[in-house]
Coordinates of C-alpha atoms in Angstrom, one line a residue:
X97 CA 46.9 -19.8 30.3
X98 CA 44.1 -21.3 28.2
X99 CA 44.8 -24.2 25.9
X100 CA 44.2 -23.2 22.3
X101 CA 42.1 -25.5 20.2
X102 CA 41.8 -25.9 16.5
X103 CA 39.9 -23.1 14.7
X104 CA 36.3 -23.7 13.7
X105 CA 34.1 -21.8 11.3
X106 CA 31.5 -21.0 13.9
X107 CA 31.2 -21.1 17.7
X108 CA 27.6 -20.9 19.1
X109 CA 27.2 -20.0 22.8
X110 CA 24.1 -21.7 24.2
X111 CA 22.3 -24.6 22.7
X112 CA 18.6 -23.7 23.3
X113 CA 16.1 -22.8 20.7
X114 CA 18.2 -20.1 19.0
X115 CA 21.5 -22.0 19.2
X116 CA 20.0 -25.2 17.8
X117 CA 18.3 -23.4 14.9
X118 CA 21.4 -21.4 14.0
X119 CA 23.7 -24.4 14.3
X120 CA 21.5 -26.5 12.1
X121 CA 21.2 -23.9 9.5
X122 CA 24.9 -23.2 9.3
X123 CA 25.9 -26.8 9.3
X124 CA 23.5 -27.2 6.3
X125 CA 25.6 -24.4 4.7
X126 CA 28.7 -26.7 5.1
X127 CA 30.3 -24.8 8.0
X128 CA 31.9 -26.5 10.9
X129 CA 30.0 -25.5 14.1
X130 CA 31.0 -26.0 17.8
X131 CA 28.3 -25.3 20.4
X132 CA 29.3 -24.5 24.0
X133 CA 26.6 -25.2 26.6
X134 CA 27.0 -24.2 30.2
X135 CA 24.6 -26.8 31.6
X136 CA 24.3 -30.6 31.1
X137 CA 23.2 -32.7 28.2
X138 CA 19.4 -33.3 28.2
X139 CA 17.8 -36.0 26.2
X140 CA 14.0 -36.7 26.2
X141 CA 14.3 -40.5 26.4
X142 CA 16.9 -40.5 29.2
X143 CA 16.3 -37.3 31.1
X144 CA 12.6 -36.7 30.7
X145 CA 11.3 -40.2 31.0
X146 CA 7.6 -40.8 31.7
X147 CA 8.7 -42.8 34.8
X148 CA 9.7 -39.6 36.6
X149 CA 8.9 -36.5 34.6
X150 CA 5.5 -35.8 36.3
X151 CA 7.3 -35.4 39.7
X152 CA 5.9 -32.1 41.2
X153 CA 8.4 -32.1 44.0
X154 CA 11.4 -32.4 41.7
X155 CA 10.3 -30.1 38.9
X156 CA 7.5 -27.9 40.2
X157 CA 9.1 -27.1 43.6
X158 CA 12.8 -27.9 43.5
X159 CA 12.9 -26.7 39.8
X160 CA 15.3 -29.4 38.6
X161 CA 15.3 -28.0 35.0
X162 CA 16.2 -24.5 36.2
X163 CA 19.6 -22.9 36.5
X164 CA 21.2 -23.4 39.9
X165 CA 22.0 -20.1 41.7
X166 CA 25.4 -21.5 42.7
X167 CA 26.2 -21.8 39.0
X168 CA 25.0 -18.3 38.1
X169 CA 22.7 -15.7 39.7
X170 CA 21.9 -12.0 39.4
X171 CA 21.7 -9.1 41.8
X172 CA 18.5 -7.1 41.8
X173 CA 17.1 -3.8 42.9
X174 CA 14.1 -1.6 42.1
X175 CA 16.0 1.6 41.5
X176 CA 19.5 3.0 41.2
X177 CA 19.4 4.5 44.7
X178 CA 19.2 1.0 46.2
X179 CA 22.0 -1.5 46.9
X180 CA 21.4 -4.6 44.7
X181 CA 21.4 -8.0 46.5
X182 CA 21.9 -11.5 44.9
X183 CA 18.9 -13.8 44.1
X184 CA 19.5 -16.8 46.3
X185 CA 16.8 -18.8 44.5
X186 CA 15.0 -18.2 41.3
X187 CA 11.4 -17.1 41.9
X188 CA 10.3 -14.3 39.5
X189 CA 11.8 -16.0 36.4
X190 CA 13.2 -19.5 35.7
X191 CA 16.3 -19.5 33.4
X192 CA 16.9 -22.9 31.8
X193 CA 19.8 -25.1 32.7
X194 CA 21.3 -27.4 30.0
X195 CA 20.8 -28.3 26.4
X196 CA 17.5 -27.0 25.2
X197 CA 17.5 -24.1 27.7
X198 CA 14.2 -22.8 29.0
X199 CA 12.6 -24.3 25.9
X200 CA 12.6 -27.6 27.7
X201 CA 10.3 -26.4 30.5
X202 CA 8.4 -23.6 28.8
X203 CA 4.6 -23.5 28.5
X204 CA 4.5 -23.5 24.7
X205 CA 2.3 -20.4 24.0
X206 CA 3.6 -19.2 20.6
X207 CA 2.6 -15.8 19.4
X208 CA 3.6 -13.6 16.5
X209 CA 4.1 -10.0 17.5
X210 CA 1.7 -7.6 15.7
X211 CA 2.8 -5.3 12.8
X212 CA 2.6 -2.2 15.2
X213 CA 4.9 -3.9 17.7
X214 CA 7.9 -3.6 15.3
X215 CA 7.4 0.1 14.9
X216 CA 6.0 0.9 18.3
X217 CA 7.3 4.4 18.8
X218 CA 6.4 5.5 15.3
X219 CA 3.0 3.9 15.6
X220 CA 2.1 5.6 18.9
X221 CA 3.5 8.9 17.7
X222 CA 1.4 8.8 14.5
X223 CA -1.8 7.9 16.3
X224 CA -1.5 10.0 19.5
X225 CA 1.3 12.4 18.8
X226 CA 4.9 12.2 19.9
X227 CA 4.2 14.4 23.0
X228 CA 1.8 11.7 24.4
X229 CA 4.8 9.3 25.0
X230 CA 6.2 9.9 28.5
X231 CA 9.7 11.3 28.6
X232 CA 11.0 8.4 30.5
X233 CA 9.5 5.8 28.2
X234 CA 12.3 4.6 26.0
X235 CA 10.4 2.5 23.5
X236 CA 11.9 2.1 20.1
X237 CA 11.2 0.8 16.6
X238 CA 12.9 -2.6 16.0
X239 CA 14.6 -1.6 12.7
X240 CA 12.7 -4.4 11.0
X241 CA 9.1 -4.9 10.1
X242 CA 6.4 -7.5 10.4
X243 CA 6.5 -8.1 6.7
X244 CA 10.3 -8.9 6.9
X245 CA 9.6 -11.2 9.9
X246 CA 6.7 -13.1 8.5
X247 CA 8.6 -15.7 6.6
X248 CA 10.7 -16.5 9.6
X249 CA 7.7 -16.8 11.9
X250 CA 6.4 -19.3 9.4
X251 CA 9.6 -21.3 9.4
X252 CA 9.6 -21.5 13.2
X253 CA 5.9 -22.4 13.4
X254 CA 6.4 -25.3 10.9
X255 CA 9.6 -26.4 12.7
X256 CA 7.8 -26.6 16.0
X257 CA 4.5 -27.9 14.6
X258 CA 2.4 -25.1 16.2
X259 CA -1.3 -25.8 16.7
X260 CA -3.7 -23.0 16.0
X261 CA -6.1 -21.3 13.7
X262 CA -5.2 -18.4 11.4
X263 CA -7.0 -15.2 11.8
X264 CA -5.6 -13.4 8.7
X265 CA -4.6 -15.3 5.6
X266 CA -2.9 -13.2 3.0
X267 CA -5.0 -10.2 4.1
X268 CA -8.4 -12.1 4.4
X269 CA -9.8 -12.3 7.9
X270 CA -10.7 -15.9 8.9
X271 CA -13.6 -16.9 11.2
X272 CA -12.4 -18.3 14.5
X273 CA -8.9 -16.9 14.4
X274 CA -7.2 -13.8 15.8
X275 CA -8.6 -11.0 13.7
X276 CA -5.9 -8.6 15.1
X277 CA -2.9 -10.6 13.8
X278 CA -0.7 -9.6 10.9
X279 CA -1.3 -11.3 7.6
X280 CA 0.2 -14.7 7.3
X281 CA 0.9 -16.6 4.1
X282 CA -0.4 -19.9 5.3
X283 CA -2.3 -21.4 8.2
X284 CA -0.7 -23.1 11.2
X285 CA 0.7 -26.6 10.5
X286 CA -1.7 -28.2 13.0
X287 CA -5.3 -27.5 14.0
X288 CA -6.1 -26.2 17.5
X289 CA -6.0 -28.4 20.5
X290 CA -9.2 -29.7 22.0
X291 CA -10.9 -27.7 24.6
X292 CA -11.9 -28.5 28.2
X293 CA -14.9 -27.0 29.8
X294 CA -13.3 -23.9 31.3
X295 CA -11.9 -22.4 28.0
X296 CA -15.3 -23.2 26.3
X297 CA -17.2 -21.3 29.0
X298 CA -14.7 -18.4 28.7
X299 CA -15.0 -18.3 24.9
X300 CA -18.8 -18.4 25.0
X301 CA -19.0 -15.7 27.6
X302 CA -16.5 -13.5 25.8
X303 CA -18.3 -13.9 22.5
X304 CA -21.6 -12.9 24.2
X305 CA -19.9 -9.7 25.4
X306 CA -18.8 -8.7 21.9
X307 CA -15.2 -10.1 22.0
X308 CA -13.8 -12.5 19.3
X309 CA -12.2 -15.5 21.0
X310 CA -9.8 -17.8 19.3
X311 CA -7.6 -20.8 20.2
X312 CA -4.3 -20.1 21.9
X313 CA -1.4 -20.8 19.4
X314 CA 0.4 -23.7 21.0
X315 CA 3.6 -25.6 20.7
X316 CA 1.7 -28.6 22.2
X317 CA 0.8 -30.7 19.3
X318 CA -2.9 -31.4 18.5
X319 CA -2.0 -34.5 16.4
X320 CA 1.0 -36.5 15.3
X321 CA 3.3 -34.4 13.1
X322 CA 6.5 -34.7 11.1
X323 CA 8.3 -31.4 10.8
X324 CA 10.3 -30.1 7.8
X325 CA 13.5 -31.7 9.2
X326 CA 11.8 -35.1 9.3
X327 CA 11.5 -35.3 13.1
X328 CA 8.3 -37.0 14.3
X329 CA 6.4 -35.6 17.2
X330 CA 3.4 -37.0 19.2
X331 CA 0.0 -35.7 20.2
X332 CA -0.5 -33.8 23.5
X333 CA -2.1 -36.0 26.2
X334 CA -3.2 -33.0 28.5
X335 CA -1.2 -34.6 31.4
X336 CA -1.1 -31.4 33.3
X337 CA 2.6 -31.4 33.9
X338 CA 4.0 -28.9 31.4
X339 CA 5.2 -25.6 32.7
X340 CA 8.4 -26.2 34.6
X341 CA 8.4 -29.8 33.3
X342 CA 9.9 -31.5 30.3
X343 CA 7.7 -33.5 28.0
X344 CA 8.1 -37.3 27.9
X345 CA 5.6 -37.7 25.0
X346 CA 7.5 -35.7 22.4
X347 CA 4.5 -33.5 22.1
X348 CA 5.8 -30.2 23.4
X349 CA 8.1 -28.5 20.8
X350 CA 11.7 -27.9 22.1
X351 CA 15.1 -28.1 20.6
X352 CA 15.1 -31.8 21.7
X353 CA 11.9 -32.7 19.8
X354 CA 12.5 -30.6 16.7
X355 CA 16.1 -30.0 15.8
X356 CA 18.7 -31.9 17.9
X357 CA 17.8 -35.4 16.5
X358 CA 19.0 -34.1 13.1
X359 CA 21.7 -31.8 14.3
X360 CA 23.5 -34.4 16.5
X361 CA 24.0 -36.7 13.5
X362 CA 26.0 -34.2 11.5
X363 CA 29.7 -34.7 11.3
X364 CA 30.4 -31.0 11.1
X365 CA 28.7 -30.3 14.4
X366 CA 30.1 -30.7 18.0
X367 CA 28.6 -29.8 21.3
X368 CA 30.6 -29.4 24.5
X369 CA 28.4 -29.4 27.6
X370 CA 29.2 -28.1 31.1
X371 CA 31.4 -25.5 29.5
X372 CA 30.9 -21.9 30.4
X373 CA 32.2 -19.1 28.2
X374 CA 34.2 -16.5 30.1
X375 CA 34.6 -13.9 27.3
X376 CA 34.4 -13.2 23.6
X377 CA 38.0 -12.6 22.4
X378 CA 38.7 -9.6 20.1
X379 CA 41.6 -8.6 17.9
X380 CA 43.8 -5.7 18.9
X381 CA 41.5 -3.2 17.1
X382 CA 38.5 -4.5 19.0
X383 CA 36.5 -4.8 15.8
X384 CA 36.7 -8.5 15.1
X385 CA 35.9 -11.5 17.3
X386 CA 38.6 -14.1 17.2
X387 CA 36.8 -16.7 19.2
X388 CA 35.9 -17.4 22.8
X389 CA 37.6 -18.5 26.0
X390 CA 35.7 -21.0 28.2
X391 CA 36.1 -23.1 31.2
X392 CA 35.1 -26.8 31.5
X393 CA 33.7 -28.6 34.5
X394 CA 37.2 -29.5 35.8
X395 CA 38.2 -25.8 35.8
X396 CA 40.4 -26.1 32.7
X397 CA 40.4 -23.0 30.5
X398 CA 40.3 -23.4 26.7
X399 CA 40.4 -21.0 23.8
X400 CA 38.2 -21.8 20.9
X401 CA 39.2 -19.7 17.8
X402 CA 36.4 -19.1 15.3
X403 CA 35.6 -17.1 12.3
X404 CA 32.0 -16.4 13.5
X405 CA 30.8 -16.0 17.1
X406 CA 27.1 -16.4 17.7
X407 CA 25.7 -15.6 21.2
X408 CA 22.5 -17.5 21.9
X409 CA 22.4 -17.8 25.7
X410 CA 19.7 -16.7 28.1
X411 CA 19.1 -13.0 27.4
X412 CA 20.6 -11.8 30.6
X413 CA 23.7 -13.9 29.9
X414 CA 23.9 -12.4 26.4
X415 CA 24.1 -8.9 27.8
X416 CA 26.5 -9.9 30.6
X417 CA 28.9 -11.6 28.2
X418 CA 29.0 -8.4 26.0
X419 CA 29.8 -6.3 29.1
X420 CA 32.5 -8.8 30.3
X421 CA 34.0 -8.8 26.9
X422 CA 34.1 -5.0 26.5
X423 CA 31.9 -5.0 23.5
X424 CA 29.7 -2.0 23.0
X425 CA 29.2 1.0 25.2
X426 CA 27.5 0.3 28.6
X427 CA 24.3 2.2 29.1
X428 CA 24.3 5.1 31.5
X429 CA 20.8 5.8 32.8
X430 CA 21.9 9.3 34.1
X431 CA 22.8 10.6 30.6
X432 CA 20.7 8.1 28.5
X433 CA 23.9 7.4 26.5
X434 CA 25.3 3.9 25.7
X435 CA 23.7 0.8 24.3
X436 CA 24.6 -2.4 26.3
X437 CA 22.1 -2.9 29.1
X438 CA 19.6 -0.4 27.7
X439 CA 15.8 -1.1 27.6
X440 CA 15.6 -4.0 30.0
X441 CA 11.9 -5.0 30.1
X442 CA 9.8 -7.8 31.6
X443 CA 6.1 -8.8 31.3
X444 CA 3.2 -7.4 33.4
X445 CA 1.2 -10.3 34.8
X446 CA -2.5 -9.8 35.7
X447 CA -5.3 -12.2 36.4
X448 CA -8.8 -12.6 37.8
X449 CA -9.6 -15.8 39.7
X450 CA -13.2 -16.9 39.9
X451 CA -14.7 -19.2 42.5
X452 CA -17.8 -21.0 41.3
X453 CA -20.6 -23.0 42.8
X454 CA -19.1 -26.5 43.2
X455 CA -22.5 -28.1 42.7
X456 CA -22.9 -26.5 39.3
X457 CA -19.4 -26.2 37.9
X458 CA -16.6 -28.8 37.5
X459 CA -13.6 -27.6 35.5
X460 CA -11.5 -30.8 36.0
X461 CA -8.4 -28.6 36.3
X462 CA -5.9 -31.5 36.4
X463 CA -6.6 -31.9 32.7
X464 CA -4.4 -29.3 31.0
X465 CA -1.1 -28.2 29.5
X466 CA 1.0 -25.1 29.3
X467 CA -0.6 -23.8 26.1
X468 CA -4.2 -24.9 25.9
X469 CA -7.4 -22.9 25.8
X470 CA -8.9 -19.8 24.3
X471 CA -7.9 -16.1 24.1
X472 CA -9.1 -12.7 23.1
X473 CA -6.9 -9.9 21.8
X474 CA -9.2 -6.8 22.1
X475 CA -7.3 -5.8 25.3
X476 CA -3.8 -6.2 23.8
X477 CA -1.2 -3.6 22.8
X478 CA -2.9 -0.8 20.8
X479 CA -6.0 -2.7 19.8
X480 CA -8.1 -0.3 21.7
X481 CA -8.1 3.5 22.0
X482 CA -5.6 4.7 24.6
X483 CA -6.2 8.4 24.0
X484 CA -8.3 9.1 27.1
X485 CA -6.8 6.4 29.4
X486 CA -3.4 7.8 30.4
X487 CA -1.3 4.8 29.5
X488 CA -0.1 2.7 26.6
X489 CA 0.0 -1.1 26.2
X490 CA -2.2 -4.1 27.1
X491 CA -2.2 -7.8 27.1
X492 CA -3.3 -11.1 25.6
X493 CA -6.2 -12.4 27.7
X494 CA -6.8 -16.1 27.9
X495 CA -8.3 -19.0 29.8
X496 CA -5.5 -21.6 29.7
X497 CA -5.8 -24.4 32.3
X498 CA -2.1 -25.5 32.7
X499 CA -2.9 -28.5 34.9
X500 CA -3.6 -28.4 38.7
X501 CA -0.8 -30.4 40.2
X502 CA -1.7 -31.7 43.6
X503 CA 0.9 -30.0 45.9
X504 CA 0.9 -26.5 44.7
X505 CA -2.7 -26.1 43.6
X506 CA -4.8 -24.7 46.4
X507 CA -7.5 -22.3 45.0
X508 CA -8.9 -21.0 48.2
X509 CA -11.0 -17.8 48.5
X510 CA -10.1 -14.8 50.7
X511 CA -10.8 -15.4 54.3
X512 CA -9.9 -19.0 54.4
X513 CA -7.8 -20.1 57.4
X514 CA -4.2 -20.7 56.6
X515 CA -4.2 -24.2 58.1
X516 CA -6.4 -26.7 59.8
X517 CA -9.9 -28.1 59.1
X518 CA -11.2 -24.9 57.5
X519 CA -8.3 -24.8 55.1
X520 CA -8.7 -28.4 54.1
X521 CA -12.5 -28.0 53.5
X522 CA -11.9 -24.9 51.3
X523 CA -9.4 -26.9 49.3
X524 CA -11.9 -29.7 48.7
X525 CA -14.7 -27.3 48.0
X526 CA -12.9 -25.2 45.4
X527 CA -10.3 -27.5 43.7
X528 CA -12.7 -28.5 40.9
X529 CA -14.7 -25.3 40.7
X530 CA -12.2 -22.4 40.6
X531 CA -10.6 -21.1 37.4
X532 CA -8.4 -18.1 36.5
X533 CA -8.3 -15.9 33.4
X534 CA -4.9 -14.3 32.9
X535 CA -3.8 -11.2 31.0
X536 CA -0.1 -11.4 30.1
X537 CA 0.6 -7.8 29.3
X538 CA 3.2 -5.5 27.8
X539 CA 6.3 -4.1 29.5
X540 CA 7.3 -0.8 27.9
X541 CA 10.9 0.1 28.4
X542 CA 11.8 2.9 30.8
X543 CA 15.1 4.8 31.2
X544 CA 15.3 3.8 34.9
X545 CA 15.2 0.0 34.1
X546 CA 18.5 -1.3 32.9
X547 CA 21.3 -3.9 33.2
X548 CA 24.9 -3.5 34.2
X549 CA 27.7 -5.3 36.0
X550 CA 27.5 -5.4 39.8
X551 CA 30.3 -3.5 41.5
X552 CA 30.3 -5.8 44.6
X553 CA 29.2 -9.4 43.9
X554 CA 31.0 -11.9 41.8
X555 CA 30.3 -15.5 40.6
X556 CA 32.2 -18.6 41.4
X557 CA 34.7 -17.7 38.7
X558 CA 35.4 -14.2 40.1
X559 CA 33.4 -12.3 37.4
X560 CA 31.0 -9.5 38.3
X561 CA 27.4 -10.6 38.5
X562 CA 24.8 -9.1 36.2
X563 CA 22.8 -6.4 38.1
X564 CA 19.2 -5.9 37.3
X565 CA 17.6 -2.5 38.0
X566 CA 13.9 -2.8 37.4
X567 CA 10.5 -1.7 38.7
X568 CA 7.1 -1.6 37.0
X569 CA 6.7 2.0 35.6
X570 CA 3.6 4.0 36.3
X571 CA 2.4 3.5 32.7
X572 CA 2.4 -0.3 33.2
X573 CA 0.7 -0.1 36.6
X574 CA -2.1 2.0 35.1
X575 CA -2.5 -0.4 32.2
X576 CA -2.6 -3.3 34.6
X577 CA -5.5 -1.8 36.6
X578 CA -7.5 -1.2 33.4
X579 CA -7.1 -4.6 31.7
X580 CA -7.6 -6.5 35.0
X581 CA -10.9 -4.8 35.5
X582 CA -12.0 -5.9 32.0
X583 CA -10.9 -9.5 32.7
X584 CA -12.8 -9.5 36.0
X585 CA -16.0 -8.5 34.1
X586 CA -15.6 -11.6 31.9
X587 CA -15.1 -13.9 34.9
X588 CA -18.2 -12.4 36.6
X589 CA -20.2 -13.1 33.5
X590 CA -18.9 -16.6 33.4
X591 CA -20.9 -17.2 36.6
X592 CA -18.4 -16.8 39.3
X593 CA -19.8 -16.2 42.8
X594 CA -16.6 -14.6 44.0
X595 CA -13.8 -13.0 42.1
X596 CA -10.3 -12.2 43.2
X597 CA -8.8 -9.6 40.7
X598 CA -5.0 -9.5 40.7
X599 CA -3.7 -6.5 38.9
X600 CA 0.0 -5.6 39.1
X601 CA 0.5 -3.3 42.1
X602 CA 3.5 -2.1 44.0
X603 CA 7.1 -2.9 43.3
X604 CA 8.6 -5.8 41.4
X605 CA 9.6 -8.6 43.7
X606 CA 11.8 -11.5 42.8
X607 CA 10.0 -13.9 45.1
X608 CA 6.8 -15.0 43.4
X609 CA 7.0 -16.5 39.9
X610 CA 5.7 -14.2 37.2
X611 CA 7.2 -15.3 33.9
X612 CA 10.6 -16.0 32.3
X613 CA 9.9 -13.3 29.7
X614 CA 12.8 -10.9 30.5
X615 CA 13.9 -9.0 27.4
X616 CA 16.2 -6.3 26.2
X617 CA 19.7 -5.1 27.0
X618 CA 21.3 -5.9 23.6
X619 CA 18.5 -4.5 21.5
X620 CA 18.1 -4.3 17.8
X621 CA 17.5 -1.1 15.8
X622 CA 18.4 1.1 12.9
X623 CA 20.6 3.5 14.9
X624 CA 24.0 2.3 16.4
X625 CA 23.8 5.0 19.0
X626 CA 20.7 3.4 20.6
X627 CA 21.0 -0.3 19.7
X628 CA 23.6 -3.1 20.0
X629 CA 22.7 -5.1 16.9
X630 CA 21.2 -4.3 13.5
X631 CA 18.1 -5.9 12.0
X632 CA 20.1 -9.0 11.2
X633 CA 21.2 -9.4 14.9
X634 CA 24.7 -8.5 13.8
X635 CA 26.7 -6.4 16.3
X636 CA 27.3 -2.9 15.1
X637 CA 30.8 -2.8 16.5
X638 CA 32.0 -6.4 15.7
X639 CA 30.8 -7.6 12.2
X640 CA 31.5 -11.3 12.8
X641 CA 29.5 -11.3 16.0
X642 CA 25.7 -12.1 16.1
X643 CA 23.7 -11.8 19.3
X644 CA 20.4 -13.7 19.1
X645 CA 17.5 -14.0 21.5
X646 CA 15.1 -11.9 23.6
X647 CA 18.0 -9.6 24.5
X648 CA 17.2 -8.0 21.1
X649 CA 13.7 -6.8 22.0
X650 CA 13.6 -3.0 22.5
X651 CA 10.5 -3.6 24.8
X652 CA 8.1 -6.4 25.4
X653 CA 4.7 -6.8 23.8
X654 CA 1.6 -8.3 25.4
X655 CA 2.6 -11.6 23.9
X656 CA 4.9 -14.4 25.0
X657 CA 8.3 -13.9 23.4
X658 CA 9.4 -17.4 22.2
X659 CA 7.8 -17.3 18.8
X660 CA 9.6 -14.1 18.0
X661 CA 12.9 -15.5 19.4
X662 CA 12.6 -18.4 17.0
X663 CA 11.8 -16.2 14.1
X664 CA 14.8 -13.9 14.9
X665 CA 17.0 -17.0 14.9
X666 CA 15.9 -17.9 11.4
X667 CA 16.3 -14.3 10.3
X668 CA 19.9 -14.2 11.6
X669 CA 20.7 -17.6 10.0
X670 CA 19.3 -16.4 6.7
X671 CA 21.4 -13.2 6.8
X672 CA 24.5 -15.2 7.6
X673 CA 24.0 -17.7 4.8
X674 CA 22.8 -15.4 2.1
X675 CA 24.5 -12.1 2.9
X676 CA 27.4 -12.3 5.3
X677 CA 29.2 -15.4 3.9
X678 CA 29.1 -13.9 0.4
X679 CA 30.5 -10.6 1.6
X680 CA 31.8 -10.7 5.2
X681 CA 31.5 -7.3 6.9
X682 CA 28.7 -5.0 8.2
X683 CA 25.4 -5.9 6.7
X684 CA 23.9 -2.5 7.4
X685 CA 25.9 0.6 6.5
X686 CA 25.8 3.6 8.8

């Protein structure tokens, strides 16, 4: 029997980007907030010290900042005819573990989605005709618009101190920025990061081919910065230990470097770490959340009553918690009915690696960061005519040297021996003179890709694991071939003597890392029959429950999702503060 605790105004599940933003906003409103975090406390000075944070074995290989499969894992299969099996180690994606979540070890690339992204089905229907959309492609409009989202993108960018250059200021295109972006009301808070040789060569080459390159918008700071909460951050040093690593320099934006220093000082905020929420509790009618039940590290169960429940965990855990709590109708791929688990999508990774003459080219790849470099957007989303191509979607194309750490970085051309003197010589010959250009592409939702509870496997607490049914649809495979061919052309014109193009082919595998950009399953929309939350991230079925994060995406764009996740957190917080608290109940009437 759980021990019942004193009621609080708000309980927040997960203290990553979304949880920290919402907790800070609602404590500013005067509410008492309790945050429950499954993982440990993480502090920059203590846990991400410069003395050990650039440890490739610990963080790049053993993935110290990533969720342990013994804590929580998922079962996976490519289609509903297969038996799903558990992931024994995290390869394809890296869920965060602890305060700050995956925002501690993220790369820092921070996009805004385009105006067309938020009305994707409507946009494609208007341009190509509704019949052009494949029957199994379940893309949806978001139920909100870029214009509604713009102020919240702005708030997240200034909180995080994003470095970049505007391409569209109040409807006026700006030289050197992304001319395809939606109109923004003001420029980024910080100028772009400095460039190394590789991105400069990419930008010059792309420009000569008629593309319009621009700096990658980055959560790595180009200069010292004090954010609107008064938190000071430092300038990026291009150390090369960024993706999968924490930042000891306070120069990569995270909850730790932007929000928590202020939030942790508030008397109306409490965080309980190593506490895993078992379920969201409902009243007898099943229409009001009364709080949550969780278990601490000793195995003791507790009930935390609350007037508001806000779910901000990793997106797969958001969906699983709804299913475990009996909230919403589970999606049935056979009938297409139900909402929870619907439209699970991923990201389609593509790249072209170039091998250059090592007597002429030296890219110094150890100088880098998770979000440095230059990009083009002509190959992204619907920025080009898809009519004759037989697919929809595309990707953001960029040359972004993340840092060539010494153990894992072995850029060797095809035909190199797998060991011995020939392998060693190839490593030496190519380490400084090889570079990749990536195209991180869209993943358009498909009826056969979904989430549900596994009927066989359970976690350490006896609860069913989340089952992922996913494979790359034919649409996305065709798109991948097309954009990768275009990327290879750029690399060839950069002067590469040999090119290895890597489009997405075959089935999804959980073994190689691809990205942690899993989305969907508790999607937002304007219709309760095909979405879990409304445009304010409020659950249709439970008015005092908000579900915030990438679980709300109806499909994935050709952009990294974190900027949109942060904007959605501010959007939900604004709705709670200015709408819900004044008149508790459904914010969108049906």
